[in-house]
mmCIF file of the C-alpha atoms, coordinates in Angstrom:
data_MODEL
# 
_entry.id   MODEL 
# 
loop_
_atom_site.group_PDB 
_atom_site.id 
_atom_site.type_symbol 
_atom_site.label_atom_id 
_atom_site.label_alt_id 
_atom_site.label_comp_id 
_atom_site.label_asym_id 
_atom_site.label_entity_id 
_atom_site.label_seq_id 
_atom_site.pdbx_PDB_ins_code 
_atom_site.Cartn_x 
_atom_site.Cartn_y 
_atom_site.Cartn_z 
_atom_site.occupancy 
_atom_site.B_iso_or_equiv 
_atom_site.pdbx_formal_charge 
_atom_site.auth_seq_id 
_atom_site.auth_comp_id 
_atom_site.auth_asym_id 
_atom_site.auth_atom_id 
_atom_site.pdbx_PDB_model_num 
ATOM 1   C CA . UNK A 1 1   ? -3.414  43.704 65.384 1.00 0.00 ? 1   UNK A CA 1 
ATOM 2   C CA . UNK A 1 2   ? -4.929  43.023 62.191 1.00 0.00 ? 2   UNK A CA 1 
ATOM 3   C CA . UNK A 1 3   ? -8.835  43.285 61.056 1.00 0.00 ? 3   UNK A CA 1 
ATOM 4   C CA . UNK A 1 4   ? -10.218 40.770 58.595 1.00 0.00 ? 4   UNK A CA 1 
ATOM 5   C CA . UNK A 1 5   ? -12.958 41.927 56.496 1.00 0.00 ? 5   UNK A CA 1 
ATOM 6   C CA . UNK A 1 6   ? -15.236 39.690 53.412 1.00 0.00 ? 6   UNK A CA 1 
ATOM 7   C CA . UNK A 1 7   ? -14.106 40.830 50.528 1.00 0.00 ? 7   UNK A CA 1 
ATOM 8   C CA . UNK A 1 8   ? -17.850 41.012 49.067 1.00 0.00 ? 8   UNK A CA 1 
ATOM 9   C CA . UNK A 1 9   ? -18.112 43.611 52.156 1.00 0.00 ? 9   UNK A CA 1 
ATOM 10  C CA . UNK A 1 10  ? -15.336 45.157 51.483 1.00 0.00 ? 10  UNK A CA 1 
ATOM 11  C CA . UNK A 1 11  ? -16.681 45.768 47.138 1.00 0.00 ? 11  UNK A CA 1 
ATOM 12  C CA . UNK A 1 12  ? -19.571 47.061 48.943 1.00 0.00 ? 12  UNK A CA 1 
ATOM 13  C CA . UNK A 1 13  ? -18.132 49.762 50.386 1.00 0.00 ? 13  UNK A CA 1 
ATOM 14  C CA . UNK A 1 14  ? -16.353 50.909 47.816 1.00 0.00 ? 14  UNK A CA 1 
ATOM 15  C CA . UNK A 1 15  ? -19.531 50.945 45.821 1.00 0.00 ? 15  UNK A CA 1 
ATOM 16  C CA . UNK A 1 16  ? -20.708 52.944 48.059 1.00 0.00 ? 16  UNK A CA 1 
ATOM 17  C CA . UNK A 1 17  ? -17.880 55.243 48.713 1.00 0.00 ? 17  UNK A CA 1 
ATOM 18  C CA . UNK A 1 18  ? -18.195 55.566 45.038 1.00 0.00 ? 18  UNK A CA 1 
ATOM 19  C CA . UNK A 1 19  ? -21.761 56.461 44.689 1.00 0.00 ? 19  UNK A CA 1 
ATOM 20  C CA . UNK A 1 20  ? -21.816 59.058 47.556 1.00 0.00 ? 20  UNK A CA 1 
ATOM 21  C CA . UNK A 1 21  ? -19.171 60.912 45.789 1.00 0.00 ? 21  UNK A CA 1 
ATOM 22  C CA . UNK A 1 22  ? -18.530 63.895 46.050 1.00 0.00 ? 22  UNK A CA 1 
ATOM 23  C CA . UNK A 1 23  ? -20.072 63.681 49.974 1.00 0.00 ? 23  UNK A CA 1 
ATOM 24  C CA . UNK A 1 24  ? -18.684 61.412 52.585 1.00 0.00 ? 24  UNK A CA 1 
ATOM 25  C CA . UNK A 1 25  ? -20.705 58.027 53.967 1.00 0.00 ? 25  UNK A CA 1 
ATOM 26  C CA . UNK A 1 26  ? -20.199 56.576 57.128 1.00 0.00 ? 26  UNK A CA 1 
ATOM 27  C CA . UNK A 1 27  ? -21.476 53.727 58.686 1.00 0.00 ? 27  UNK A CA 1 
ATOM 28  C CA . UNK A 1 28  ? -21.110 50.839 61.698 1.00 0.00 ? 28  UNK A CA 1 
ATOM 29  C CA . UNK A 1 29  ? -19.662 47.853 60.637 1.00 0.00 ? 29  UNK A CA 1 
ATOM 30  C CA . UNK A 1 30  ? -21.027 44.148 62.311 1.00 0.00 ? 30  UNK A CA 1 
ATOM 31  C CA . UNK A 1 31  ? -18.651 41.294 62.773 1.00 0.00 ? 31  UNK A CA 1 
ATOM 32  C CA . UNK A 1 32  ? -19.498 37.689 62.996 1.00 0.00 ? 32  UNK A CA 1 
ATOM 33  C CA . UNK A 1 33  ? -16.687 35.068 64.073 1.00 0.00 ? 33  UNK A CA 1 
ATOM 34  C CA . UNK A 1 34  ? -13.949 37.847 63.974 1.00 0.00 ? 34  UNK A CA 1 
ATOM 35  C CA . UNK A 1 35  ? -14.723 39.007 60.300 1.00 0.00 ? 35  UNK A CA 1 
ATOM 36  C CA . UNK A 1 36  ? -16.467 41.978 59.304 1.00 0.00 ? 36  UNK A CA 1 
ATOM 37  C CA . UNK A 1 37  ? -19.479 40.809 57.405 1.00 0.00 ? 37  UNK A CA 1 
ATOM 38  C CA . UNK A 1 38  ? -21.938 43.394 57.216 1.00 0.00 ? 38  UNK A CA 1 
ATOM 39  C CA . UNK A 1 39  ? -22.386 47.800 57.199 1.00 0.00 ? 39  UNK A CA 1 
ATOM 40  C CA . UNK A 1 40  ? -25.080 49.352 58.920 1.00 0.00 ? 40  UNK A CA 1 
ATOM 41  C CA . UNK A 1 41  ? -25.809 52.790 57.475 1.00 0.00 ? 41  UNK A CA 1 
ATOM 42  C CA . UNK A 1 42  ? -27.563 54.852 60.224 1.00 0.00 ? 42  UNK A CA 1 
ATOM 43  C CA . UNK A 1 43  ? -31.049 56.418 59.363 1.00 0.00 ? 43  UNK A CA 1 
ATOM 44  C CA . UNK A 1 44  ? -31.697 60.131 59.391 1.00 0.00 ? 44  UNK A CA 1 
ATOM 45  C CA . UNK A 1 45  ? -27.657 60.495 58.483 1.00 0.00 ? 45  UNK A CA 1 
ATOM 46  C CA . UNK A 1 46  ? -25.955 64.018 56.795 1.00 0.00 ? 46  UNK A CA 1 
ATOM 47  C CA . UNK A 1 47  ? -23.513 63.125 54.640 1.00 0.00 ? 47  UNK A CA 1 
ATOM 48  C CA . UNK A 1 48  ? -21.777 66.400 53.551 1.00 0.00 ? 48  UNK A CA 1 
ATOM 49  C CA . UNK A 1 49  ? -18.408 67.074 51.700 1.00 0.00 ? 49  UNK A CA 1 
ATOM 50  C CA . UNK A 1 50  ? -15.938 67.119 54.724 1.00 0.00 ? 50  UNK A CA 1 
ATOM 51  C CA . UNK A 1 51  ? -18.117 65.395 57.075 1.00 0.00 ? 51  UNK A CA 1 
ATOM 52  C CA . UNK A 1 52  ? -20.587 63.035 58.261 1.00 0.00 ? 52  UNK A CA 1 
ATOM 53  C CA . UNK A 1 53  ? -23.595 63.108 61.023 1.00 0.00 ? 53  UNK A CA 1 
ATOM 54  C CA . UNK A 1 54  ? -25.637 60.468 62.108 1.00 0.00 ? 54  UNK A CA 1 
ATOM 55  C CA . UNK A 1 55  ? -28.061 60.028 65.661 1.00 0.00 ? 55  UNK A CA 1 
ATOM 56  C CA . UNK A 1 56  ? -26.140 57.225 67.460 1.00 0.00 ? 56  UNK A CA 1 
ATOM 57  C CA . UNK A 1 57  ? -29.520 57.044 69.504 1.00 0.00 ? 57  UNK A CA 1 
ATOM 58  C CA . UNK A 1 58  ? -30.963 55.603 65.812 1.00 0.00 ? 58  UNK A CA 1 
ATOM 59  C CA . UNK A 1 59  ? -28.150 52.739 66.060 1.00 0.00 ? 59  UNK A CA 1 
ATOM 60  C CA . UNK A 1 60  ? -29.523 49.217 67.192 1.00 0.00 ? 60  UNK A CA 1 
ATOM 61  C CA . UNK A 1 61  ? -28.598 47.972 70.227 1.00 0.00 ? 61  UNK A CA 1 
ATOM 62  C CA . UNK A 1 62  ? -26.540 44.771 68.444 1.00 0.00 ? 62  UNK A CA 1 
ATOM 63  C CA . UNK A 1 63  ? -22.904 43.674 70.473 1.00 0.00 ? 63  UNK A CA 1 
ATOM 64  C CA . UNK A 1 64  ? -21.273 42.768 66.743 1.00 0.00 ? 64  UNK A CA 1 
ATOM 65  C CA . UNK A 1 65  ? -20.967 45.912 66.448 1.00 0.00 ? 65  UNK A CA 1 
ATOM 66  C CA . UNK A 1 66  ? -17.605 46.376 66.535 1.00 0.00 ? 66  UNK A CA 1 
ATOM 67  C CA . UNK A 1 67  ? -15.715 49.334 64.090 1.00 0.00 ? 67  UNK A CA 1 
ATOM 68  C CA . UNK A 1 68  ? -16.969 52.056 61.564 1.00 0.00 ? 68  UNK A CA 1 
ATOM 69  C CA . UNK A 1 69  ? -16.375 53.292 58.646 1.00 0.00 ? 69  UNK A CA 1 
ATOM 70  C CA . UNK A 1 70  ? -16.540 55.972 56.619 1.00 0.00 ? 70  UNK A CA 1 
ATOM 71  C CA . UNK A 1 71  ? -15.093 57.427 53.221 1.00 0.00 ? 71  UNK A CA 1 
ATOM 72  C CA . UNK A 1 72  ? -12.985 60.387 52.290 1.00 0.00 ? 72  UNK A CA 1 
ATOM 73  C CA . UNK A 1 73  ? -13.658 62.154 48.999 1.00 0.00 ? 73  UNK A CA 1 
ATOM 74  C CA . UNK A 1 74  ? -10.273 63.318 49.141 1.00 0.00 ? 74  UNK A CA 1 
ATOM 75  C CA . UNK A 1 75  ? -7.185  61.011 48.080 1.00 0.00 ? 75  UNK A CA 1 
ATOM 76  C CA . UNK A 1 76  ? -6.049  61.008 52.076 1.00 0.00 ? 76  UNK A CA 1 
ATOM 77  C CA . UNK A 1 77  ? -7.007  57.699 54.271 1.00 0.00 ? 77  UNK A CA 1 
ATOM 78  C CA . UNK A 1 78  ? -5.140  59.953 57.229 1.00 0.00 ? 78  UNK A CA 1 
ATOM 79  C CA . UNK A 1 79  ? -7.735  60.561 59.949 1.00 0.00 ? 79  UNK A CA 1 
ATOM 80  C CA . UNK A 1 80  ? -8.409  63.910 61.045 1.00 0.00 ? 80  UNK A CA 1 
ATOM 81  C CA . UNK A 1 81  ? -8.609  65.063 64.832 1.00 0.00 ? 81  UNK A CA 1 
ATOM 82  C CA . UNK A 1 82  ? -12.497 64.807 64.720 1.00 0.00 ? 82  UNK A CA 1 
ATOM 83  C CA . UNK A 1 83  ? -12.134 61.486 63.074 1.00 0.00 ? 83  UNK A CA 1 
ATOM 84  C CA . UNK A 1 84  ? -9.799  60.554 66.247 1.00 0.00 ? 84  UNK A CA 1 
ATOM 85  C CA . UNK A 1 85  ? -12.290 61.797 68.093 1.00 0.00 ? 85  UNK A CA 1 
ATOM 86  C CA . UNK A 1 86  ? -14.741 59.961 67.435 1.00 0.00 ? 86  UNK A CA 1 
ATOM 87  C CA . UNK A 1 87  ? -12.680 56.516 67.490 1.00 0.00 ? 87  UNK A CA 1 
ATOM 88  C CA . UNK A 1 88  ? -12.339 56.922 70.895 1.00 0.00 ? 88  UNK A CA 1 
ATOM 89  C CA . UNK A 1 89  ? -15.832 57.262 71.127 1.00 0.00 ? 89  UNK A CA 1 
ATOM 90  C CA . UNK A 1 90  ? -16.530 53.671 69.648 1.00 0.00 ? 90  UNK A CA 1 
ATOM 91  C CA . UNK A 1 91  ? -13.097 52.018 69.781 1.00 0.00 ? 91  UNK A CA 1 
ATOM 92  C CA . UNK A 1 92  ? -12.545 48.929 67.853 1.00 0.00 ? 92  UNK A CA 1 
ATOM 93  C CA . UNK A 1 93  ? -11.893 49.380 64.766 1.00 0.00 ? 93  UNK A CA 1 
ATOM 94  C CA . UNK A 1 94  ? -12.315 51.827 62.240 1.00 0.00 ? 94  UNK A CA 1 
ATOM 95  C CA . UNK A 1 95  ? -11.807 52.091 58.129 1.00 0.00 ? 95  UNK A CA 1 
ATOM 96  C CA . UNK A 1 96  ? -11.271 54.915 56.164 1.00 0.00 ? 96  UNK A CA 1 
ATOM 97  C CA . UNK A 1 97  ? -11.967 54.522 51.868 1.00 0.00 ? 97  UNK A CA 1 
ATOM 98  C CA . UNK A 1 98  ? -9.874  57.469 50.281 1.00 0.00 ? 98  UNK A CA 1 
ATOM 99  C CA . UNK A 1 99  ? -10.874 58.697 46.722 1.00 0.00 ? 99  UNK A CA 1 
ATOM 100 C CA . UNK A 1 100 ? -10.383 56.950 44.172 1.00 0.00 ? 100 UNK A CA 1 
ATOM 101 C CA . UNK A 1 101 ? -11.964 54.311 46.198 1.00 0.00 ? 101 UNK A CA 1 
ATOM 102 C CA . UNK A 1 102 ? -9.865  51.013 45.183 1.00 0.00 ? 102 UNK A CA 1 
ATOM 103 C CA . UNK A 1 103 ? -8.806  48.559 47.344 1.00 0.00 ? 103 UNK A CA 1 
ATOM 104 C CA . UNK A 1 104 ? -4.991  50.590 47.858 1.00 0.00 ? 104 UNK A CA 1 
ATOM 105 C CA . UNK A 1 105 ? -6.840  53.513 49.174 1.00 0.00 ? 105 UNK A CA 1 
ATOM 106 C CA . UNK A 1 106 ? -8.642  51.479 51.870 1.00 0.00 ? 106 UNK A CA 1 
ATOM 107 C CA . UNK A 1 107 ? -7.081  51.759 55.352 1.00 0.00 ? 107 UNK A CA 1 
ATOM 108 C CA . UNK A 1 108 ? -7.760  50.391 59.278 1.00 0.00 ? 108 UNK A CA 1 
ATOM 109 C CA . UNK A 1 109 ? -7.204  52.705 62.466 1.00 0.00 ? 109 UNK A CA 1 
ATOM 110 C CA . UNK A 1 110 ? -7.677  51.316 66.132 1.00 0.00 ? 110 UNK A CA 1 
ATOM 111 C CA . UNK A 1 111 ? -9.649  54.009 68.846 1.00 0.00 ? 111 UNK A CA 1 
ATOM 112 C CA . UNK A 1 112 ? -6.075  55.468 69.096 1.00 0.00 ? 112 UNK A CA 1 
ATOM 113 C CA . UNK A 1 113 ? -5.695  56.688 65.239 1.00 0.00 ? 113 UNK A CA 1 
ATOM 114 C CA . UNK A 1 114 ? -2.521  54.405 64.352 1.00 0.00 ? 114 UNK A CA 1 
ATOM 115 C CA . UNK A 1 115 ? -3.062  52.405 61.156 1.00 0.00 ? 115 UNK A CA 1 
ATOM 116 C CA . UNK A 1 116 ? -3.767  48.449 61.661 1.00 0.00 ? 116 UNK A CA 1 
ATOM 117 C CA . UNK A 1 117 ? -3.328  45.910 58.316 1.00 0.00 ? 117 UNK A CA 1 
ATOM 118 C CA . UNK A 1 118 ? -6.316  44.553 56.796 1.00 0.00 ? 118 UNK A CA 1 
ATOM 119 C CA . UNK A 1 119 ? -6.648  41.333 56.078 1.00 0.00 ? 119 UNK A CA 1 
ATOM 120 C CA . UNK A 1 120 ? -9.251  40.309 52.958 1.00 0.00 ? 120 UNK A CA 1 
ATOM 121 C CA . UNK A 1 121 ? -11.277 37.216 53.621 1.00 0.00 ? 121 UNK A CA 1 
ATOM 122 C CA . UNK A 1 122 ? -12.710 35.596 50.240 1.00 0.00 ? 122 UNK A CA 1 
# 
């Protein structure tokens, strides 16, 4: 399996890995024609140090949704159990942007936890 993600996207959320720093972001990402084009960011979120919180009940009712993601101000793109947890929760797929937050620290997990490659679309 691989996940194919716009590249301008994908700057994006290293921006905004980047600018949350030192707290975590999260987010739901929306795919059109099998690419990853857009991030929703969830009003009403908590974006702490180790963690992130958002009301699902807040999230639009949209079917291209189909992963998340979410950053780690740590230099690990491993998910934790509560990260595997919450996969499950949404399946799909799901990206994790490690500190520094460069393209090499970006990584893709199916609902199960195991790491899928990412494909960049220009």
């Amino acid at each position: 399996m691989k996940v194919k993600i716009r590249k301008e996207l994908l700057e994006y959320l290293l921006q905004l890995a980047r600018d949350f720093y030192p707290n975590e972001f999260g987010g739901f990402l929306r795919e059109k024609d099998g690419i990853f084009e857009e991030v929703l960011i969830i009003p009403k979120g908590y974006f702490g140090k180790s963690s992130v919180y958002f009301d699902t009940w807040l999230l639009p009712h949209d079917e291209n949704i189909k992963g998340t993601v979410h950053s780690h101000p740590v230099p690990s793109s491993r998910p934790s159990q509560a990260d595997v947890s919450f996969f499950s929760k949404f399946g799909g797929v799901h990206i994790i942007i490690a500190y520094p937050f460069k393209e090499e620290s970006v990584k893709a997990y199916n609902s199960e936890g195991k790491e899928i490659e990412i494909v960049i679309i220009e």
